[in-house]
């Protein structure tokens, strides 16, 4: 009977994480599509924007002691890793190089965590603008500032919401486009 409870709870957390991750991916794709003149449409752009949003949720949730949130956040990270693997396969990366590429991007993700935390701790939009411009996700365009400011605003909203609300299936419903 107790085992049934743990299996059910784990399944619920996994479904919640899948819903949240799917919303993140749908919104990242919408952002790239709506700003196709400014943003490149490649795996690096998708990775960077998705990373910003996931790190924002993690950053806002890190001070809460809610065990369910941590389980959901861990499952989101697992989905992110699996999605990287799948994306590389779609882009034609061979089986021999998949692990190396996934490992590289996960290291890149964790490197970004400390940088984003410094930016969000200081609420420094200028540092955010400089950092995002260096990610090479933009076409040669001078209209990058509105997109970067939009990403900064969405990140701040994600941080504020994840600080005050539990991470659940309707968590992102009113934050994105």
PDB file of N, CA and C in Angstrom, residues 125 128 148-158:
ATOM      1  N   UNK A 125      20.082  44.550 -15.496  1.00  0.00           N
ATOM      2  CA  UNK A 125      19.685  44.330 -16.894  1.00  0.00           C
ATOM      3  C   UNK A 125      20.847  44.602 -17.848  1.00  0.00           C
ATOM      4  N   UNK A 128      22.889  41.561 -18.068  1.00  0.00           N
ATOM      5  CA  UNK A 128      22.102  40.568 -18.805  1.00  0.00           C
ATOM      6  C   UNK A 128      22.198  40.841 -20.311  1.00  0.00           C
ATOM      7  N   UNK A 148      16.012  41.076 -25.960  1.00  0.00           N
ATOM      8  CA  UNK A 148      16.763  40.822 -24.729  1.00  0.00           C
ATOM      9  C   UNK A 148      15.982  41.333 -23.520  1.00  0.00           C
ATOM     10  N   UNK A 149      15.381  42.506 -23.641  1.00  0.00           N
ATOM     11  CA  UNK A 149      14.583  43.046 -22.539  1.00  0.00           C
ATOM     12  C   UNK A 149      13.367  42.172 -22.260  1.00  0.00           C
ATOM     13  N   UNK A 150      12.767  41.630 -23.312  1.00  0.00           N
ATOM     14  CA  UNK A 150      11.646  40.709 -23.140  1.00  0.00           C
ATOM     15  C   UNK A 150      12.095  39.457 -22.382  1.00  0.00           C
ATOM     16  N   UNK A 151      13.234  38.888 -22.773  1.00  0.00           N
ATOM     17  CA  UNK A 151      13.764  37.702 -22.090  1.00  0.00           C
ATOM     18  C   UNK A 151      14.065  38.014 -20.626  1.00  0.00           C
ATOM     19  N   UNK A 152      14.587  39.191 -20.365  1.00  0.00           N
ATOM     20  CA  UNK A 152      14.885  39.604 -18.992  1.00  0.00           C
ATOM     21  C   UNK A 152      13.593  39.730 -18.177  1.00  0.00           C
ATOM     22  N   UNK A 153      12.570  40.331 -18.763  1.00  0.00           N
ATOM     23  CA  UNK A 153      11.287  40.481 -18.062  1.00  0.00           C
ATOM     24  C   UNK A 153      10.650  39.128 -17.763  1.00  0.00           C
ATOM     25  N   UNK A 154      10.660  38.233 -18.742  1.00  0.00           N
ATOM     26  CA  UNK A 154      10.085  36.905 -18.526  1.00  0.00           C
ATOM     27  C   UNK A 154      10.875  36.163 -17.447  1.00  0.00           C
ATOM     28  N   UNK A 155      12.188  36.283 -17.479  1.00  0.00           N
ATOM     29  CA  UNK A 155      13.019  35.627 -16.458  1.00  0.00           C
ATOM     30  C   UNK A 155      12.681  36.145 -15.062  1.00  0.00           C
ATOM     31  N   UNK A 156      12.547  37.451 -14.929  1.00  0.00           N
ATOM     32  CA  UNK A 156      12.195  38.023 -13.625  1.00  0.00           C
ATOM     33  C   UNK A 156      10.816  37.570 -13.161  1.00  0.00           C
ATOM     34  N   UNK A 157       9.863  37.476 -14.085  1.00  0.00           N
ATOM     35  CA  UNK A 157       8.533  36.987 -13.722  1.00  0.00           C
ATOM     36  C   UNK A 157       8.592  35.534 -13.263  1.00  0.00           C
ATOM     37  N   UNK A 158       9.389  34.731 -13.958  1.00  0.00           N
ATOM     38  CA  UNK A 158       9.554  33.327 -13.560  1.00  0.00           C
ATOM     39  C   UNK A 158      10.172  33.214 -12.174  1.00  0.00           C
TER      40      UNK A 158
END
